Short mmCIF file of C-alpha atoms in Angstrom, two decimals:
data_model
loop_
_atom_site.label_atom_id
_atom_site.label_comp_id
_atom_site.label_asym_id
_atom_site.label_seq_id
_atom_site.Cartn_x
_atom_site.Cartn_y
_atom_site.Cartn_z
CA MET A 1 -44.10 26.20 -66.16
CA LYS A 2 -42.57 22.86 -67.02
CA LYS A 3 -39.17 24.48 -67.36
CA SER A 4 -39.50 26.01 -63.89
CA LEU A 5 -40.55 22.66 -62.46
CA TYR A 6 -37.56 20.91 -64.06
CA LEU A 7 -35.23 23.57 -62.65
CA LEU A 8 -36.77 23.12 -59.21
CA LEU A 9 -36.38 19.32 -59.36
CA ALA A 10 -32.78 19.66 -60.57
CA ALA A 11 -31.96 22.08 -57.76
CA THR A 12 -33.57 19.70 -55.24
CA LEU A 13 -31.50 16.76 -56.52
CA ILE A 14 -28.30 18.79 -56.44
CA PHE A 15 -29.07 20.01 -52.90
CA SER A 16 -29.88 16.44 -51.79
CA ALA A 17 -26.61 15.17 -53.24
CA CYS A 18 -24.68 17.92 -51.46
CA THR A 19 -26.41 17.19 -48.16
CA LYS A 20 -26.14 13.41 -48.26
CA PRO A 21 -26.37 12.23 -44.64
CA HIS A 22 -23.18 11.06 -42.94
CA HIS A 23 -22.91 7.59 -41.46
CA LEU A 24 -20.51 6.41 -38.79
CA LYS A 25 -18.47 3.82 -40.66
CA LYS A 26 -18.17 0.35 -39.20
CA GLY A 27 -14.68 -1.06 -38.66
CA ILE A 28 -11.38 0.01 -37.12
CA TRP A 29 -10.58 3.67 -36.51
CA ARG A 30 -7.53 5.58 -35.30
CA GLY A 31 -8.23 8.43 -32.89
CA VAL A 32 -5.78 11.06 -31.64
CA LEU A 33 -6.15 13.39 -28.66
CA THR A 34 -3.90 16.47 -28.69
CA THR A 35 -2.08 17.77 -25.61
CA LYS A 36 -1.46 21.44 -24.88
CA ASN A 37 2.01 21.36 -26.44
CA GLY A 38 0.83 19.51 -29.56
CA ASP A 39 1.77 15.91 -28.77
CA GLY A 40 -0.75 13.34 -30.00
CA ILE A 41 -2.13 10.57 -27.77
CA PRO A 42 -3.31 7.89 -30.23
CA PHE A 43 -5.61 4.93 -29.67
CA ASN A 44 -7.63 2.55 -31.82
CA PHE A 45 -11.29 1.72 -31.61
CA GLU A 46 -13.90 -0.22 -33.54
CA ILE A 47 -17.38 0.90 -34.53
CA LYS A 48 -19.88 -1.96 -34.54
CA ASP A 49 -23.61 -2.44 -35.03
CA THR A 50 -25.11 -4.18 -31.98
CA GLY A 51 -28.83 -4.76 -31.78
CA GLY A 52 -29.50 -1.99 -34.28
CA HIS A 53 -27.38 0.51 -32.36
CA LYS A 54 -23.82 1.73 -32.85
CA GLN A 55 -21.21 0.61 -30.33
CA MET A 56 -17.66 1.88 -29.84
CA VAL A 57 -15.03 -0.58 -28.58
CA ILE A 58 -11.77 1.04 -27.42
CA PHE A 59 -8.54 -1.01 -27.64
CA ASN A 60 -5.77 -0.84 -25.03
CA GLY A 61 -3.61 -3.96 -25.10
CA THR A 62 -5.95 -6.86 -24.37
CA GLU A 63 -8.64 -4.59 -22.89
CA ARG A 64 -11.83 -4.00 -24.88
CA PHE A 65 -13.75 -1.06 -23.39
CA LYS A 66 -17.32 -0.91 -24.70
CA VAL A 67 -19.21 2.35 -25.15
CA ASP A 68 -22.91 2.11 -26.02
CA SER A 69 -24.10 5.72 -25.75
CA ILE A 70 -23.58 7.04 -29.30
CA LYS A 71 -25.99 9.56 -30.78
CA GLN A 72 -25.94 11.20 -34.20
CA ASP A 73 -27.74 14.42 -35.05
CA GLY A 74 -27.12 15.46 -38.64
CA ASP A 75 -23.37 15.83 -39.04
CA SER A 76 -22.77 15.80 -35.27
CA VAL A 77 -21.86 12.76 -33.16
CA PHE A 78 -22.13 12.64 -29.37
CA ILE A 79 -20.39 9.82 -27.47
CA LYS A 80 -20.94 9.49 -23.71
CA MET A 81 -18.45 7.39 -21.74
CA PRO A 82 -20.13 4.84 -19.42
CA LEU A 83 -17.67 5.70 -16.62
CA PHE A 84 -15.54 8.65 -15.48
CA ASP A 85 -18.07 11.35 -16.53
CA SER A 86 -16.56 12.32 -19.88
CA GLU A 87 -17.85 12.63 -23.43
CA PHE A 88 -16.97 13.35 -27.06
CA LYS A 89 -18.68 16.11 -29.03
CA LEU A 90 -17.75 15.59 -32.68
CA GLN A 91 -18.58 16.48 -36.26
CA PHE A 92 -17.97 14.69 -39.53
CA ALA A 93 -15.08 16.40 -41.30
CA ASP A 94 -12.26 15.54 -43.70
CA HIS A 95 -13.45 11.93 -44.20
CA GLY A 96 -13.50 11.31 -40.46
CA LEU A 97 -14.47 12.94 -37.16
CA GLN A 98 -13.13 15.93 -35.30
CA GLY A 99 -14.10 17.83 -32.19
CA LYS A 100 -13.51 17.67 -28.45
CA TRP A 101 -13.17 15.12 -25.67
CA ILE A 102 -14.60 16.78 -22.57
CA LYS A 103 -13.81 15.59 -19.08
CA HIS A 104 -16.13 16.82 -16.32
CA LEU A 105 -14.21 17.43 -13.09
CA GLY A 106 -16.94 18.42 -10.65
CA GLN A 107 -16.32 22.18 -10.57
CA LYS A 108 -14.92 22.59 -14.09
CA ASP A 109 -14.57 20.92 -17.48
CA VAL A 110 -11.34 20.17 -19.35
CA ALA A 111 -11.38 19.65 -23.13
CA MET A 112 -8.88 18.18 -25.59
CA ASP A 113 -8.92 18.38 -29.38
CA PHE A 114 -9.71 15.04 -31.00
CA ASN A 115 -9.72 13.70 -34.55
CA ALA A 116 -10.30 10.20 -35.90
CA LYS A 117 -10.03 8.45 -39.26
CA PRO A 118 -11.65 5.16 -40.29
CA GLY A 119 -9.72 2.28 -41.79
CA LEU A 120 -6.46 2.89 -39.90
CA ASP A 121 -5.40 0.00 -37.64
CA TYR A 122 -1.97 1.25 -36.56
CA ARG A 123 -1.45 3.15 -33.28
CA PHE A 124 1.72 5.21 -33.80
CA PHE A 125 3.33 4.22 -37.11
CA LYS A 126 2.08 2.24 -40.07
CA HIS A 127 5.57 0.76 -40.44
CA ALA A 128 8.01 0.79 -37.53
CA LYS A 129 11.71 1.34 -38.11
CA GLU A 130 14.11 -1.43 -36.99
CA PRO A 131 12.63 -2.00 -33.52
CA ARG A 132 14.94 -2.72 -30.61
CA ILE A 133 14.00 -4.95 -27.66
CA VAL A 134 12.42 -3.63 -24.44
CA THR A 135 10.79 -6.85 -23.20
CA GLY A 136 11.31 -7.37 -19.47
CA ARG A 137 11.20 -5.60 -16.14
CA TRP A 138 12.57 -2.11 -15.51
CA SER A 139 13.16 0.17 -12.51
CA ALA A 140 11.67 3.52 -13.43
CA ILE A 141 12.03 6.89 -11.72
CA PHE A 142 9.54 9.69 -12.40
CA GLU A 143 10.46 13.29 -11.64
CA GLY A 144 9.63 14.10 -8.03
CA ASP A 145 9.29 10.45 -6.94
CA LYS A 146 11.54 8.44 -4.68
CA PRO A 147 13.55 5.50 -6.11
CA ASP A 148 11.99 2.03 -5.94
CA THR A 149 8.42 3.29 -6.18
CA THR A 150 7.80 2.42 -9.86
CA VAL A 151 8.33 -0.81 -11.80
CA ALA A 152 7.72 -1.16 -15.54
CA GLU A 153 6.84 -4.44 -17.26
CA PHE A 154 6.93 -4.65 -21.08
CA LYS A 155 6.12 -7.43 -23.53
CA GLN A 156 7.13 -7.07 -27.16
CA SER A 157 6.13 -8.87 -30.36
CA GLY A 158 7.88 -7.42 -33.37
CA ASP A 159 7.48 -3.67 -32.98
CA ASN A 160 4.30 -3.95 -30.87
CA VAL A 161 4.72 -3.35 -27.12
CA THR A 162 2.23 -3.84 -24.31
CA GLY A 163 2.70 -3.49 -20.57
CA THR A 164 2.32 -1.01 -17.75
CA PHE A 165 4.01 0.94 -14.98
CA LEU A 166 3.27 -0.24 -11.44
CA THR A 167 3.49 2.16 -8.51
CA THR A 168 2.78 2.01 -4.79
CA THR A 169 -0.63 3.63 -5.42
CA GLY A 170 -1.69 1.56 -8.44
CA ASP A 171 -0.78 0.90 -12.04
CA TYR A 172 -1.19 2.78 -15.33
CA ARG A 173 -3.47 0.04 -16.66
CA TYR A 174 -3.23 -1.33 -20.20
CA LEU A 175 -0.57 0.50 -22.20
CA GLU A 176 0.03 -0.26 -25.86
CA GLY A 177 2.47 1.10 -28.40
CA THR A 178 5.59 0.48 -30.38
CA VAL A 179 9.36 0.60 -30.57
CA HIS A 180 10.32 2.73 -33.55
CA GLY A 181 14.06 2.25 -33.94
CA GLY A 182 15.42 3.33 -30.57
CA LYS A 183 12.26 5.14 -29.45
CA LEU A 184 9.62 3.67 -27.13
CA LEU A 185 6.08 5.04 -27.48
CA LEU A 186 3.10 3.90 -25.38
CA SER A 187 -0.42 5.25 -24.96
CA CYS A 188 -3.72 4.56 -23.26
CA PHE A 189 -7.22 6.02 -23.36
CA ASP A 190 -9.94 4.56 -21.14
CA GLY A 191 -12.50 7.35 -20.96
CA GLY A 192 -11.02 8.67 -17.72
CA HIS A 193 -7.36 9.15 -18.49
CA ALA A 194 -5.33 9.83 -21.63
CA PHE A 195 -1.68 8.79 -21.26
CA LEU A 196 1.38 9.06 -23.51
CA PHE A 197 4.83 7.74 -22.60
CA LYS A 198 7.90 8.48 -24.72
CA ALA A 199 11.56 7.55 -24.17
CA ASP A 200 14.82 6.83 -26.03
CA LEU A 201 16.53 3.46 -25.66
CA LYS A 202 20.21 4.02 -24.87
CA GLY A 203 22.14 0.82 -25.39
CA ARG A 204 20.20 -2.26 -24.32
CA ASP A 205 19.43 -1.50 -20.70
CA THR A 206 18.62 2.20 -20.29
CA LEU A 207 15.64 4.36 -21.21
CA VAL A 208 16.45 8.08 -21.21
CA ASN A 209 14.74 11.39 -22.08
CA GLY A 210 11.46 9.93 -20.92
CA GLN A 211 8.36 12.09 -20.99
CA PHE A 212 4.96 11.20 -19.55
CA PHE A 213 1.94 13.17 -20.73
CA ALA A 214 -1.37 12.88 -18.85
CA GLY A 215 -4.41 14.67 -20.20
CA TYR A 216 -4.18 18.14 -21.68
CA THR A 217 -1.44 19.78 -19.60
CA SER A 218 0.45 17.34 -17.35
CA LYS A 219 4.02 16.49 -18.38
CA THR A 220 6.55 14.58 -16.24
CA ALA A 221 10.12 13.47 -16.96
CA TRP A 222 11.14 9.86 -16.34
CA ASN A 223 13.99 7.40 -16.94
CA ALA A 224 14.42 3.67 -16.41
CA VAL A 225 17.04 0.94 -16.23
CA ARG A 226 16.51 -2.72 -16.99
CA ASN A 227 16.27 -4.65 -13.73
CA GLU A 228 14.67 -8.10 -13.67
CA LYS A 229 14.76 -8.07 -9.84
CA ALA A 230 12.88 -4.79 -9.48
CA LYS A 231 9.96 -4.98 -7.07
CA LEU A 232 7.66 -2.66 -5.19
CA PRO A 233 7.36 -2.52 -1.40
CA ASP A 234 4.76 -4.82 0.14
CA ALA A 235 1.39 -3.11 -0.44
CA TYR A 236 0.21 -4.30 3.00
CA SER A 237 3.05 -2.38 4.68
CA LEU A 238 2.43 1.16 3.40
CA THR A 239 -0.69 2.24 5.29
CA ALA A 240 -1.50 1.33 8.89
CA LEU A 241 -3.89 2.01 11.75
CA THR A 242 -3.28 5.08 13.86
CA PRO A 243 -1.86 4.04 17.27
CA GLY A 244 -4.68 3.37 19.72
CA TYR A 245 -7.16 2.27 17.05
CA LYS A 246 -8.29 -1.28 16.27
CA LYS A 247 -11.58 -0.59 14.54
CA LEU A 248 -12.92 1.62 11.79
CA ASP A 249 -15.87 3.87 12.57
CA PHE A 250 -18.00 5.83 10.09
CA SER A 251 -21.59 6.55 9.10
CA PHE A 252 -22.22 7.63 5.51
CA PRO A 253 -25.32 7.50 3.26
CA ASP A 254 -25.69 5.14 0.34
CA VAL A 255 -26.95 6.42 -3.03
CA ASN A 256 -30.53 6.28 -1.70
CA GLY A 257 -29.67 8.40 1.33
CA LYS A 258 -29.78 5.54 3.86
CA LYS A 259 -27.06 5.83 6.52
CA VAL A 260 -24.76 2.80 6.78
CA SER A 261 -22.16 2.03 9.46
CA LEU A 262 -20.09 -0.97 10.45
CA SER A 263 -22.15 -1.29 13.64
CA ASP A 264 -25.23 -2.26 11.57
CA PRO A 265 -26.51 -5.84 12.18
CA GLN A 266 -25.66 -7.00 8.65
CA PHE A 267 -21.93 -6.71 9.42
CA LYS A 268 -21.99 -8.51 12.78
CA ASP A 269 -19.68 -11.56 12.87
CA LYS A 270 -18.76 -10.99 9.20
CA VAL A 271 -15.48 -10.48 7.40
CA VAL A 272 -15.85 -7.01 5.89
CA ILE A 273 -13.92 -5.51 2.97
CA VAL A 274 -13.96 -1.70 2.83
CA GLU A 275 -12.76 -0.15 -0.43
CA ILE A 276 -11.77 3.53 -0.33
CA MET A 277 -12.47 4.58 -3.91
CA GLY A 278 -13.89 7.10 -6.36
CA SER A 279 -15.82 6.82 -9.62
CA TRP A 280 -13.13 8.99 -11.28
CA CYS A 281 -10.33 6.47 -10.52
CA PRO A 282 -9.48 3.83 -13.19
CA ASN A 283 -7.57 1.64 -10.71
CA CYS A 284 -10.65 1.73 -8.48
CA MET A 285 -12.73 0.54 -11.42
CA ASP A 286 -10.39 -2.42 -11.93
CA GLN A 287 -10.68 -3.26 -8.24
CA THR A 288 -14.46 -2.85 -8.29
CA ALA A 289 -14.70 -5.27 -11.23
CA TYR A 290 -12.72 -7.79 -9.17
CA LEU A 291 -14.70 -7.18 -5.97
CA VAL A 292 -18.01 -7.83 -7.75
CA ASP A 293 -16.81 -11.37 -8.58
CA TYR A 294 -15.18 -11.72 -5.16
CA TYR A 295 -18.48 -10.79 -3.47
CA LYS A 296 -20.39 -13.41 -5.47
CA LYS A 297 -17.85 -16.03 -4.42
CA TYR A 298 -17.62 -15.15 -0.72
CA HIS A 299 -20.84 -13.43 0.36
CA SER A 300 -22.67 -16.67 1.16
CA ARG A 301 -19.72 -17.70 3.32
CA GLY A 302 -19.94 -14.61 5.53
CA VAL A 303 -18.23 -11.74 3.71
CA GLU A 304 -19.60 -8.22 3.20
CA VAL A 305 -18.15 -5.50 0.95
CA LEU A 306 -18.54 -1.72 1.18
CA GLY A 307 -17.27 1.08 -1.03
CA LEU A 308 -16.51 4.51 0.46
CA ALA A 309 -16.68 7.00 -2.41
CA TYR A 310 -14.60 10.19 -2.39
CA GLU A 311 -15.83 12.09 -5.41
CA ARG A 312 -14.63 15.27 -7.10
CA THR A 313 -17.51 17.24 -5.61
CA LYS A 314 -19.31 17.50 -2.28
CA ASP A 315 -22.63 17.81 -4.13
CA PHE A 316 -24.59 14.69 -3.12
CA ASN A 317 -26.68 14.53 -6.29
CA LYS A 318 -23.69 14.86 -8.62
CA SER A 319 -21.85 12.15 -6.68
CA LYS A 320 -24.96 9.98 -6.74
CA ALA A 321 -25.24 10.26 -10.54
CA SER A 322 -21.61 9.23 -11.01
CA LEU A 323 -21.91 6.27 -8.65
CA GLU A 324 -25.19 5.09 -10.15
CA ARG A 325 -23.48 4.88 -13.56
CA GLU A 326 -20.78 2.74 -11.96
CA ILE A 327 -23.31 0.52 -10.15
CA GLN A 328 -25.16 -0.07 -13.41
CA HIS A 329 -22.00 -0.68 -15.45
CA PHE A 330 -20.55 -3.30 -13.10
CA ASN A 331 -23.82 -4.62 -11.62
CA ILE A 332 -22.45 -3.88 -8.16
CA PRO A 333 -24.39 -5.92 -5.56
CA TYR A 334 -22.95 -4.23 -2.44
CA PRO A 335 -23.41 -0.66 -1.09
CA LEU A 336 -21.41 2.34 -2.29
CA LEU A 337 -21.49 5.12 0.29
CA ILE A 338 -21.21 8.83 -0.49
CA THR A 339 -18.81 10.24 2.08
CA GLY A 340 -19.42 13.92 1.34
CA TYR A 341 -15.67 14.48 1.08
CA THR A 342 -13.70 15.07 -2.13
CA ASN A 343 -10.81 13.03 -3.52
CA ASP A 344 -8.25 15.28 -1.79
CA LYS A 345 -6.08 12.84 0.16
CA LYS A 346 -6.03 15.22 3.15
CA GLU A 347 -9.83 15.15 3.29
CA THR A 348 -9.83 11.36 3.12
CA ALA A 349 -7.34 11.14 5.99
CA ALA A 350 -9.37 13.62 8.06
CA SER A 351 -12.62 11.67 7.53
CA LEU A 352 -11.07 8.40 8.73
CA PRO A 353 -8.77 9.22 11.68
CA ALA A 354 -8.20 5.51 12.36
CA ILE A 355 -6.02 5.35 9.22
CA SER A 356 -2.41 6.54 9.26
CA ASN A 357 -0.41 7.46 6.13
CA PHE A 358 -3.19 7.32 3.57
CA ILE A 359 -1.33 7.45 0.23
CA GLY A 360 -3.92 7.05 -2.51
CA PHE A 361 -6.92 5.47 -4.18
CA PRO A 362 -7.89 2.71 -3.97
CA THR A 363 -7.02 1.60 -0.45
CA THR A 364 -8.61 -1.55 0.96
CA LEU A 365 -9.25 -2.43 4.59
CA ILE A 366 -9.78 -6.05 5.61
CA ILE A 367 -11.83 -6.36 8.82
CA ASP A 368 -12.20 -9.59 10.79
CA LYS A 369 -15.37 -11.05 12.30
CA SER A 370 -14.71 -9.24 15.60
CA GLY A 371 -14.66 -5.89 13.82
CA ASN A 372 -10.90 -5.36 14.03
CA VAL A 373 -8.94 -4.03 11.05
CA ARG A 374 -6.44 -6.79 10.30
CA LYS A 375 -4.83 -5.61 7.07
CA ILE A 376 -4.70 -2.50 4.89
CA TYR A 377 -3.77 -2.82 1.22
CA ALA A 378 -2.61 0.36 -0.55
CA GLY A 379 -3.18 0.71 -4.30
CA PHE A 380 -4.25 -2.04 -6.66
CA SER A 381 -2.42 -4.10 -9.27
CA GLY A 382 -5.12 -4.59 -11.89
CA PRO A 383 -5.48 -7.10 -14.74
CA GLY A 384 -3.14 -5.05 -16.93
CA THR A 385 -0.25 -6.06 -14.63
CA GLY A 386 -0.43 -9.79 -15.47
CA ASN A 387 1.22 -11.92 -12.79
CA TYR A 388 1.01 -9.16 -10.20
CA TYR A 389 -2.77 -9.28 -10.50
CA THR A 390 -3.02 -13.06 -10.19
CA GLU A 391 -0.64 -13.02 -7.22
CA PHE A 392 -2.76 -10.34 -5.52
CA ILE A 393 -5.92 -12.43 -5.98
CA ALA A 394 -4.28 -15.56 -4.57
CA GLY A 395 -2.99 -13.73 -1.48
CA PHE A 396 -6.20 -11.74 -0.91
CA GLU A 397 -8.43 -14.80 -1.11
CA LYS A 398 -6.13 -16.86 1.13
CA LEU A 399 -6.35 -14.07 3.72
CA THR A 400 -10.15 -14.15 3.39
CA ASP A 401 -10.23 -17.92 3.88
CA ASP A 402 -8.04 -17.62 6.97
CA LEU A 403 -10.23 -14.91 8.53
CA LEU A 404 -13.41 -16.87 7.82
CA ALA A 405 -11.91 -19.88 9.58
CA GLU A 406 -11.27 -17.89 12.78
CA LYS A 407 -13.69 -18.02 15.68
CA THR A 408 -15.15 -14.75 16.95
CA HIS A 409 -14.08 -13.50 20.36
CA GLY A 410 -16.35 -11.91 22.92
#
């Protein structure tokens, strides 16, 4: 009897040792998403303990993107992104994590293989090979685009490179990577988009054989030449009012179902900012973060802000759920309206006939106290663009001050 008991205890101890629970290690990790053709999109993140709960902090340049929804069930880990409606479904394996990043696109899901290892603080290479210099401004051309529609800005310290690509419809946010000999490698993961840029440096002033990977399948060729005078067209010149229109007219419900239109009393004699946006759009998120602070600064002086959301689905409840996550994340104090249209640019143009040449998200309309559309700003140069962002803020707020100083007519 005793012998049987000892055998049972020994078996229990052995089983317990073999099934020792996994713990998500604190510290720096290196994660890699895999594209369809096998290229890896790397990024670094930190796992922290905050208030007794695990927190993931994703690094892209100077950006620190915090993720608080982390759940562990046995050897499985589930990480829900606070924005963009995506998530990780992972398992502990091979001294790290592996599984899928799943992006929900309204009518379908797209998944990418993912693996991560703790204790690795490098992005592409542990030791870079004889880095060459890419610091400065470049004119870039992506396959299918017209010239002078993309500008690249890079800053380099040793082999580490940060920067972004700016386009007429927005920027590629915070990119980070390296120069490995004559090869430039940059990546970004923000919960909504996974980007990888690769190119060869030919001589000092030319980037050739460029490839841009976005998500699981997208792949686009690009090249660039160094050009310190490169600049984009004026963002206020790209989208205009349709001839015969002076005002914007719409009536869409907010997340509670209440219809809102510019003819409502709360907008009378006010400067109104209308942001055409979507919860799926990272540039829109950068603009929303700015507009929240802008609203706090200008609302008491007579400014109102509205967001018109064009989601990936026409399902009101699905759109509502996505927008409520955004409202909570940014503490948005102004209304976001659910248009009932998708993010197809043709649908956006059809829903707002007063706008001509709608080119992308976000687009911002500045309306004066008489209800007339005075300016339309296409795209958004976010905080990852450095001076472009500060210059936008200065110009946008000067325009606001000027419109507030005007007297209403009629």
